[in-house]
C-alpha cells in the first residue's frame, strides 16, 4: 500500500519535487510541504477543488458517525444536512467573549438547524474535550468517526489535542492558518475510537483564498475578541481593515464587529473619502436582530433595520442570519 504523509494524508512520492507528497528520502514520514509548515511556518497554498471532499463524503455511510466541526466565529453549517448521524462540534470557544453563554449557542443551533447533539469546545483552552470524548465513546465506539467541516474550522487541531489528552503523545497532524492544510484522509486511533480527519470544505468565494499569508494570519484570532460597537444613524461608512468598506443607511441602529482584534475597524466620512469606491459592491437589507457574516473573517451584529452597501476588492462571501448572540 502507498505510504501516506502523517501530517496531511497525501500519498508520499519521491519522483517529482514539484508535485504534492514529495519526499527526498524514503524514510521520511512527512511530505516536504508539511515539513516547511511545521518548521518554518511557510506554506505552499494548494487550492483543492470540491471534488476531493465530495468523493470522501460519498464514502461516508449512514452507519458512520460524522463529527461536524465548525468555528464558532462564522458558524458555517452548509453541508450538515448531508449526513444522517452527526454530532455537531462548535470550536474556538476561546475567541468569543466569555459573557456569551454556551447554552445560548446550543439553543440557537438546535432551534435554527434542528440539531440536538451539540458540544461547544476550545482546543486551545482544552474546554469540554472530556465532554466530547465521553460522548464519542458513547455514540461512536466501533464506528468510523469522520471529522468534517470547513477548511480552517480547527478539525486537525482538535484531533491533535485529543491525541495528547487521551493517548498521552503529541498529535502529528499538520495544522496551519492557511486554507486546505489537510489534503487527504488521516486515520488515527484515540483510545479505542477510530477517528478519521478529512480535508476541509473550501468556500470558493471566501476572501481567504485571495489574501497573502500575512493577511490570512491576521484574520485567525488566537485571543478572545473584543467586540467594537458603533452607534449609527443616517448615512455613514466603516472600513474593515483593507478588506471591505461598509456604507450604511439607517434610522438608528448599533453595529457591533466580532472580528480578530488585529484588524482595524474605523468610521470614515462618507463625503470626502473615496477609499474602495471603485471596487465591486453588493447591497443588502438587514432586518431587525440579524447578523452579517463575512466568511472566514467574522460577523457584524445589527440591532435595527439597516441597508448596507459592501465594497470589496477581492471576492468576499457574505451571509445574513439571525443574531447569534
Ligand atoms: N483561537 C483558536 N484557534 C484555533 C483553535 N483550533 C484551531 N485554531 C486555529 O485555526 C486554524 C486552523 O486550524 P486547523 O486545525 O489546521 O484547521 P482544519 O479544520 O484542520 O483545516 P483544514 O485541514 O484546512 O481543513 C489554525 O490557525 C489554528 O491555530 C481553537 O480552539 N482556538
Ligand atoms: Mg486539517
CSV table of C-alpha atoms and ligand atoms in Angstrom, one decimal:
chain,number,residue,atom,x,y,z
A,1,UNK,CA,0.0,0.0,0.0
A,2,UNK,CA,1.2,3.5,-0.7
A,3,UNK,CA,2.6,5.4,2.3
A,4,UNK,CA,0.7,8.5,3.4
A,5,UNK,CA,2.1,11.7,5.0
A,6,UNK,CA,1.4,11.7,8.7
A,7,UNK,CA,0.8,15.5,8.6
A,8,UNK,CA,-1.7,15.9,5.7
A,9,UNK,CA,-2.6,12.4,4.5
A,10,UNK,CA,-1.3,12.9,0.9
A,11,UNK,CA,0.4,9.8,-0.7
A,12,UNK,CA,4.1,10.2,-0.5
A,13,UNK,CA,6.3,10.1,-3.6
A,14,UNK,CA,10.0,10.6,-4.4
A,15,UNK,CA,9.7,11.2,-8.1
A,16,UNK,CA,8.6,14.8,-8.6
A,17,UNK,CA,9.7,17.7,-6.3
A,18,UNK,CA,7.0,19.9,-7.8
A,19,UNK,CA,4.1,17.6,-7.0
A,20,UNK,CA,2.3,17.2,-3.7
A,21,UNK,CA,3.6,14.5,-1.4
A,22,UNK,CA,7.3,14.8,-2.3
A,23,UNK,CA,9.9,13.4,0.0
A,24,UNK,CA,13.6,13.4,-0.7
A,25,UNK,CA,14.2,10.1,1.2
A,26,UNK,CA,12.1,7.0,1.6
A,27,UNK,CA,12.4,7.1,5.4
A,28,UNK,CA,10.7,10.5,5.7
A,29,UNK,CA,7.1,10.3,7.1
A,30,UNK,CA,6.3,14.0,6.5
A,31,UNK,CA,6.0,15.4,3.0
A,32,UNK,CA,8.1,18.5,2.1
A,33,UNK,CA,5.2,20.9,2.3
A,34,UNK,CA,4.2,19.7,5.9
A,35,UNK,CA,7.9,19.9,6.9
A,36,UNK,CA,8.0,23.5,5.8
A,37,UNK,CA,4.7,24.4,7.5
A,38,UNK,CA,5.8,22.8,10.8
A,39,UNK,CA,9.4,24.1,10.9
A,40,UNK,CA,9.3,27.4,9.1
A,41,UNK,CA,5.6,28.4,9.1
A,42,UNK,CA,5.7,28.5,5.3
A,43,UNK,CA,3.1,27.1,3.1
A,44,UNK,CA,2.7,26.2,-0.5
A,45,UNK,CA,-1.0,27.1,-0.9
A,46,UNK,CA,-2.9,24.3,-2.5
A,47,UNK,CA,-6.2,25.2,-4.0
A,48,UNK,CA,-8.2,22.0,-3.7
A,49,UNK,CA,-11.3,21.6,-5.8
A,50,UNK,CA,-14.5,20.5,-4.2
A,51,UNK,CA,-14.4,17.1,-5.9
A,52,UNK,CA,-11.8,15.8,-3.4
A,53,UNK,CA,-14.0,16.1,-0.3
A,54,UNK,CA,-17.2,15.2,-2.2
A,55,UNK,CA,-15.5,11.9,-3.0
A,56,UNK,CA,-14.7,11.4,0.7
A,57,UNK,CA,-18.3,12.4,1.7
A,58,UNK,CA,-19.7,9.8,-0.7
A,59,UNK,CA,-17.7,7.1,1.2
A,60,UNK,CA,-19.3,8.0,4.5
A,61,UNK,CA,-22.2,5.7,5.2
A,62,UNK,CA,-25.2,6.1,7.4
A,63,UNK,CA,-23.6,3.7,9.9
A,64,UNK,CA,-20.6,6.0,10.4
A,65,UNK,CA,-20.6,8.9,12.8
A,66,UNK,CA,-19.9,12.4,11.5
A,67,UNK,CA,-18.4,14.9,13.9
A,68,UNK,CA,-19.2,18.1,12.1
A,69,UNK,CA,-16.8,20.8,13.2
A,70,UNK,CA,-17.5,24.5,12.8
A,71,UNK,CA,-15.7,27.5,14.2
A,72,UNK,CA,-18.0,29.5,16.4
A,73,UNK,CA,-17.0,32.7,14.8
A,74,UNK,CA,-18.6,32.2,11.4
A,75,UNK,CA,-20.6,29.1,12.2
A,76,UNK,CA,-20.7,27.5,8.7
A,77,UNK,CA,-23.0,24.5,8.6
A,78,UNK,CA,-23.6,24.4,4.8
A,79,UNK,CA,-23.1,20.6,4.5
A,80,UNK,CA,-24.6,19.5,7.7
A,81,UNK,CA,-27.9,18.2,6.2
A,82,UNK,CA,-25.9,15.8,4.0
A,83,UNK,CA,-25.2,13.4,6.9
A,84,UNK,CA,-27.6,11.2,8.9
A,85,UNK,CA,-25.6,10.5,12.0
A,86,UNK,CA,-24.0,13.7,13.3
A,87,UNK,CA,-22.5,15.2,16.4
A,88,UNK,CA,-22.0,19.0,16.0
A,89,UNK,CA,-18.9,20.4,17.5
A,90,UNK,CA,-18.6,24.2,17.7
A,91,UNK,CA,-15.0,25.0,18.3
A,92,UNK,CA,-12.7,28.0,19.0
A,93,UNK,CA,-14.9,28.9,22.1
A,94,UNK,CA,-11.9,30.9,23.4
A,95,UNK,CA,-12.5,33.5,20.6
A,96,UNK,CA,-16.0,34.5,21.6
A,97,UNK,CA,-16.4,36.8,24.6
A,98,UNK,CA,-16.8,34.9,27.9
A,99,UNK,CA,-20.0,36.8,28.6
A,100,UNK,CA,-21.7,34.7,25.8
A,101,UNK,CA,-23.3,31.7,27.4
A,102,UNK,CA,-22.8,28.3,25.8
A,103,UNK,CA,-26.4,27.4,26.4
A,104,UNK,CA,-27.4,30.3,24.2
A,105,UNK,CA,-25.3,29.0,21.4
A,106,UNK,CA,-26.6,25.4,21.8
A,107,UNK,CA,-30.1,26.7,21.9
A,108,UNK,CA,-29.5,28.7,18.7
A,109,UNK,CA,-28.3,25.8,16.6
A,110,UNK,CA,-30.9,23.5,17.9
A,111,UNK,CA,-33.7,26.0,17.1
A,112,UNK,CA,-32.4,27.1,13.7
A,113,UNK,CA,-30.8,23.8,12.4
A,114,UNK,CA,-32.7,21.3,14.5
A,115,UNK,CA,-29.5,19.7,15.7
A,116,UNK,CA,-29.8,18.3,19.2
A,117,UNK,CA,-26.4,16.8,19.7
A,118,UNK,CA,-24.0,19.8,20.1
A,119,UNK,CA,-20.8,20.2,22.1
A,120,UNK,CA,-19.0,23.6,22.4
A,121,UNK,CA,-15.2,23.2,22.7
A,122,UNK,CA,-11.9,25.0,22.5
A,123,UNK,CA,-8.9,23.0,21.5
A,124,UNK,CA,-6.6,25.9,22.6
A,125,UNK,CA,-8.0,26.2,26.1
A,126,UNK,CA,-9.0,22.5,26.4
A,127,UNK,CA,-12.6,23.4,27.1
A,128,UNK,CA,-15.0,20.4,27.1
A,129,UNK,CA,-12.6,17.9,25.5
A,130,UNK,CA,-13.8,15.4,28.1
A,131,UNK,CA,-17.4,16.0,27.3
A,132,UNK,CA,-16.6,15.4,23.6
A,133,UNK,CA,-14.6,12.3,24.3
A,134,UNK,CA,-17.2,10.8,26.6
A,135,UNK,CA,-19.9,11.5,24.0
A,136,UNK,CA,-17.8,9.8,21.3
A,137,UNK,CA,-17.2,6.8,23.5
A,138,UNK,CA,-21.0,6.5,24.0
A,139,UNK,CA,-22.2,7.0,20.4
A,140,UNK,CA,-19.1,6.3,18.2
A,141,UNK,CA,-17.5,3.2,19.6
A,142,UNK,CA,-17.0,0.6,17.0
A,143,UNK,CA,-17.9,3.1,14.3
A,144,UNK,CA,-15.8,5.1,11.9
A,145,UNK,CA,-15.9,8.7,13.2
A,146,UNK,CA,-15.3,11.2,10.5
A,147,UNK,CA,-14.3,14.8,11.4
A,148,UNK,CA,-15.7,17.0,8.6
A,149,UNK,CA,-16.3,20.8,8.2
A,150,UNK,CA,-15.0,23.9,6.5
A,151,UNK,CA,-11.3,24.4,6.0
A,152,UNK,CA,-9.7,26.2,8.9
A,153,UNK,CA,-12.5,25.2,11.3
A,154,UNK,CA,-10.0,23.6,13.6
A,155,UNK,CA,-10.6,19.8,12.9
A,156,UNK,CA,-6.9,18.8,12.9
A,157,UNK,CA,-6.0,20.9,15.9
A,158,UNK,CA,-8.9,19.4,17.9
A,159,UNK,CA,-7.8,15.8,16.9
A,160,UNK,CA,-4.2,16.5,17.9
A,161,UNK,CA,-5.3,17.9,21.3
A,162,UNK,CA,-7.4,14.8,21.9
A,163,UNK,CA,-4.4,12.5,20.9
A,164,UNK,CA,-2.4,14.4,23.5
A,165,UNK,CA,-5.0,14.2,26.2
A,166,UNK,CA,-6.1,10.6,25.7
A,167,UNK,CA,-3.1,8.8,24.1
A,168,UNK,CA,-0.5,10.8,26.1
A,169,UNK,CA,1.6,11.6,23.0
A,170,UNK,CA,1.8,14.6,20.7
A,171,UNK,CA,-0.5,14.6,17.7
A,172,UNK,CA,1.4,14.9,14.5
A,173,UNK,CA,-1.3,16.2,12.1
A,174,UNK,CA,-0.2,19.4,10.4
A,175,UNK,CA,-2.2,22.5,11.3
A,176,UNK,CA,-2.0,26.0,9.9
A,177,UNK,CA,-3.9,29.3,9.4
A,178,UNK,CA,-3.9,28.7,5.7
A,179,UNK,CA,-6.8,27.0,3.8
A,180,UNK,CA,-6.6,23.4,2.7
A,181,UNK,CA,-3.9,22.2,5.2
A,182,UNK,CA,-5.2,18.6,5.4
A,183,UNK,CA,-5.1,17.1,1.9
A,184,UNK,CA,-6.5,13.6,2.3
A,185,UNK,CA,-8.0,11.4,5.0
A,186,UNK,CA,-5.8,10.6,8.0
A,187,UNK,CA,-6.8,7.7,10.3
A,188,UNK,CA,-5.9,7.9,13.9
A,189,UNK,CA,-6.8,5.9,17.0
A,190,UNK,CA,-7.7,7.9,20.1
A,191,UNK,CA,-8.2,5.5,23.0
A,192,UNK,CA,-10.5,2.9,21.4
A,193,UNK,CA,-12.0,5.3,18.9
A,194,UNK,CA,-11.4,5.2,15.2
A,195,UNK,CA,-11.1,8.8,14.1
A,196,UNK,CA,-10.7,10.0,10.5
A,197,UNK,CA,-9.6,13.6,9.8
A,198,UNK,CA,-10.6,14.9,6.4
A,199,UNK,CA,-9.7,17.9,4.1
A,200,UNK,CA,-11.8,20.9,4.9
A,201,UNK,CA,-14.6,22.1,2.7
A,202,UNK,CA,-13.5,25.2,0.7
A,203,UNK,CA,-15.8,28.1,0.4
A,204,UNK,CA,-14.6,29.2,-3.1
A,205,UNK,CA,-15.8,32.9,-2.7
A,206,UNK,CA,-14.2,33.3,0.7
A,207,UNK,CA,-11.7,36.2,0.9
A,208,UNK,CA,-9.2,33.8,2.5
A,209,UNK,CA,-8.5,32.3,-1.0
A,210,UNK,CA,-7.3,35.6,-2.3
A,211,UNK,CA,-5.1,37.0,0.6
A,212,UNK,CA,-1.4,36.7,1.1
A,213,UNK,CA,-0.1,34.6,4.0
A,214,UNK,CA,0.4,37.6,6.4
A,215,UNK,CA,-3.1,38.8,5.9
A,216,UNK,CA,-4.6,35.3,6.5
A,217,UNK,CA,-2.7,35.1,9.7
A,218,UNK,CA,-4.2,38.4,10.9
A,219,UNK,CA,-7.7,37.0,10.4
A,220,UNK,CA,-7.1,34.0,12.5
A,221,UNK,CA,-7.9,35.1,16.0
A,222,UNK,CA,-5.8,33.4,18.8
A,223,UNK,CA,-7.4,35.5,21.5
A,224,UNK,CA,-10.8,36.5,22.9
A,225,UNK,CA,-12.3,39.0,20.6
A,226,UNK,CA,-13.0,42.5,21.9
A,227,UNK,CA,-16.2,43.5,20.1
A,228,UNK,CA,-16.3,47.0,18.6
A,229,UNK,CA,-19.6,48.8,18.7
A,230,UNK,CA,-20.7,51.9,16.7
A,231,UNK,CA,-24.0,53.7,17.2
A,232,UNK,CA,-25.1,54.5,13.7
A,233,UNK,CA,-27.7,56.9,12.4
A,234,UNK,CA,-28.4,58.1,8.8
A,235,UNK,CA,-25.7,57.6,6.2
A,236,UNK,CA,-22.1,56.7,7.0
A,237,UNK,CA,-19.3,54.4,6.3
A,238,UNK,CA,-17.0,52.0,8.1
A,239,UNK,CA,-13.7,50.5,6.8
A,240,UNK,CA,-13.0,46.9,7.9
A,241,UNK,CA,-9.2,46.9,7.6
A,242,UNK,CA,-8.3,46.8,3.9
A,243,UNK,CA,-10.9,44.0,3.4
A,244,UNK,CA,-14.1,46.0,2.7
A,245,UNK,CA,-15.9,49.2,3.1
A,246,UNK,CA,-19.4,49.1,4.6
A,247,UNK,CA,-21.7,52.1,3.7
A,248,UNK,CA,-24.9,52.1,5.8
A,249,UNK,CA,-28.2,53.8,5.8
A,250,UNK,CA,-30.5,53.5,8.8
A,251,UNK,CA,-32.8,55.5,11.1
A,252,UNK,CA,-30.8,54.3,14.1
A,253,UNK,CA,-29.0,51.1,15.0
A,254,UNK,CA,-26.0,49.7,16.6
A,255,UNK,CA,-23.3,47.8,14.7
A,256,UNK,CA,-21.0,45.5,16.6
A,257,UNK,CA,-18.0,43.9,14.9
A,258,UNK,CA,-16.8,40.5,16.0
A,259,UNK,CA,-13.5,40.1,14.2
A,260,UNK,CA,-9.9,39.5,15.1
A,261,UNK,CA,-8.5,42.2,17.4
A,262,UNK,CA,-5.6,42.8,15.0
A,263,UNK,CA,-8.0,44.1,12.3
A,264,UNK,CA,-8.6,47.8,12.1
A,265,UNK,CA,-12.3,48.9,12.2
A,266,UNK,CA,-12.7,52.7,11.5
A,267,UNK,CA,-15.6,55.0,10.9
A,268,UNK,CA,-14.9,57.2,7.9
A,269,UNK,CA,-16.5,60.2,6.5
A,270,UNK,CA,-18.8,59.4,3.5
A,271,UNK,CA,-18.3,62.8,1.8
A,272,UNK,CA,-14.6,63.1,1.4
A,273,UNK,CA,-13.4,59.6,1.4
A,274,UNK,CA,-13.2,57.6,-1.8
A,275,UNK,CA,-11.4,54.5,-0.5
A,276,UNK,CA,-12.6,51.3,-2.2
A,277,UNK,CA,-15.4,53.1,-4.0
A,278,UNK,CA,-14.2,51.9,-7.4
A,279,UNK,CA,-14.3,48.2,-6.3
A,280,UNK,CA,-17.0,45.7,-6.6
A,281,UNK,CA,-20.1,46.2,-4.5
A,282,UNK,CA,-23.3,44.5,-3.3
A,283,UNK,CA,-26.3,45.8,-1.4
A,284,UNK,CA,-28.0,44.0,1.5
A,285,UNK,CA,-31.1,44.8,3.5
A,286,UNK,CA,-30.7,43.6,7.0
A,287,UNK,CA,-33.8,43.5,9.2
A,288,UNK,CA,-34.2,43.5,13.0
A,289,UNK,CA,-31.8,41.4,15.1
A,290,UNK,CA,-29.7,40.0,12.3
A,291,UNK,CA,-26.0,39.4,11.7
A,292,UNK,CA,-24.0,39.9,8.6
A,293,UNK,CA,-21.4,37.1,8.4
A,294,UNK,CA,-18.3,37.6,6.4
A,295,UNK,CA,-16.9,34.1,5.8
A,296,UNK,CA,-13.6,33.4,7.5
A,297,UNK,CA,-13.5,37.0,8.9
A,298,UNK,CA,-16.2,37.2,11.5
A,299,UNK,CA,-19.6,38.8,11.9
A,300,UNK,CA,-21.4,42.1,12.4
A,301,UNK,CA,-24.4,42.3,14.7
A,302,UNK,CA,-27.1,44.9,14.0
A,303,UNK,CA,-30.0,45.8,16.3
A,304,UNK,CA,-32.3,47.6,13.9
A,305,UNK,CA,-33.1,47.5,10.1
A,306,UNK,CA,-30.1,48.7,8.0
A,307,UNK,CA,-29.4,49.0,4.3
A,308,UNK,CA,-25.8,48.4,3.6
A,309,UNK,CA,-23.5,48.5,0.6
A,310,UNK,CA,-20.4,46.5,0.7
A,311,UNK,CA,-17.3,47.4,-1.4
A,312,UNK,CA,-14.6,44.9,-1.7
A,313,UNK,CA,-11.5,44.3,-3.9
A,314,UNK,CA,-11.3,40.5,-3.8
A,315,UNK,CA,-14.2,38.1,-3.6
A,316,UNK,CA,-16.0,38.1,-0.3
A,317,UNK,CA,-18.6,35.6,0.8
A,318,UNK,CA,-21.4,37.1,2.9
A,319,UNK,CA,-24.4,35.6,4.7
A,320,UNK,CA,-27.2,37.1,6.7
A,321,UNK,CA,-28.5,35.1,9.7
A,322,UNK,CA,-30.5,35.6,12.9
A,323,UNK,CA,-28.4,37.2,15.7
A,324,UNK,CA,-26.2,34.6,17.2
A,325,UNK,CA,-25.6,36.4,20.5
B,1,LIG,N1,-8.5,30.5,18.8
B,1,LIG,C1,-8.4,29.2,18.4
B,1,LIG,N2,-7.9,28.9,17.2
B,1,LIG,C2,-7.9,27.6,16.8
B,1,LIG,C3,-8.5,26.6,17.6
B,1,LIG,N3,-8.3,25.4,17.0
B,1,LIG,C4,-7.7,25.7,15.8
B,1,LIG,N4,-7.4,27.0,15.7
B,1,LIG,C5,-6.7,27.7,14.6
B,1,LIG,O1,-7.5,27.6,13.4
B,1,LIG,C6,-6.6,27.4,12.3
B,1,LIG,C7,-6.9,26.2,11.5
B,1,LIG,O2,-6.7,25.0,12.3
B,1,LIG,P1,-6.6,23.6,11.6
B,1,LIG,O3,-6.7,22.6,12.7
B,1,LIG,O4,-5.5,23.5,10.7
B,1,LIG,O5,-8.0,23.5,10.8
B,1,LIG,P2,-8.6,22.4,9.9
B,1,LIG,O6,-10.1,22.4,10.1
B,1,LIG,O7,-7.9,21.1,10.1
B,1,LIG,O8,-8.2,22.9,8.4
B,1,LIG,P3,-8.1,22.1,7.0
B,1,LIG,O9,-7.1,21.0,7.2
B,1,LIG,O10,-7.6,23.1,6.0
B,1,LIG,O11,-9.4,21.6,6.7
B,1,LIG,C8,-5.2,27.4,12.9
B,1,LIG,O12,-4.6,28.7,12.7
B,1,LIG,C9,-5.4,27.0,14.3
B,1,LIG,O13,-4.4,27.5,15.2
B,1,LIG,C10,-9.0,27.0,18.9
B,1,LIG,O14,-9.5,26.2,19.7
B,1,LIG,N5,-9.0,28.3,19.2
B,2,LIG,MG1,-6.8,19.8,8.9
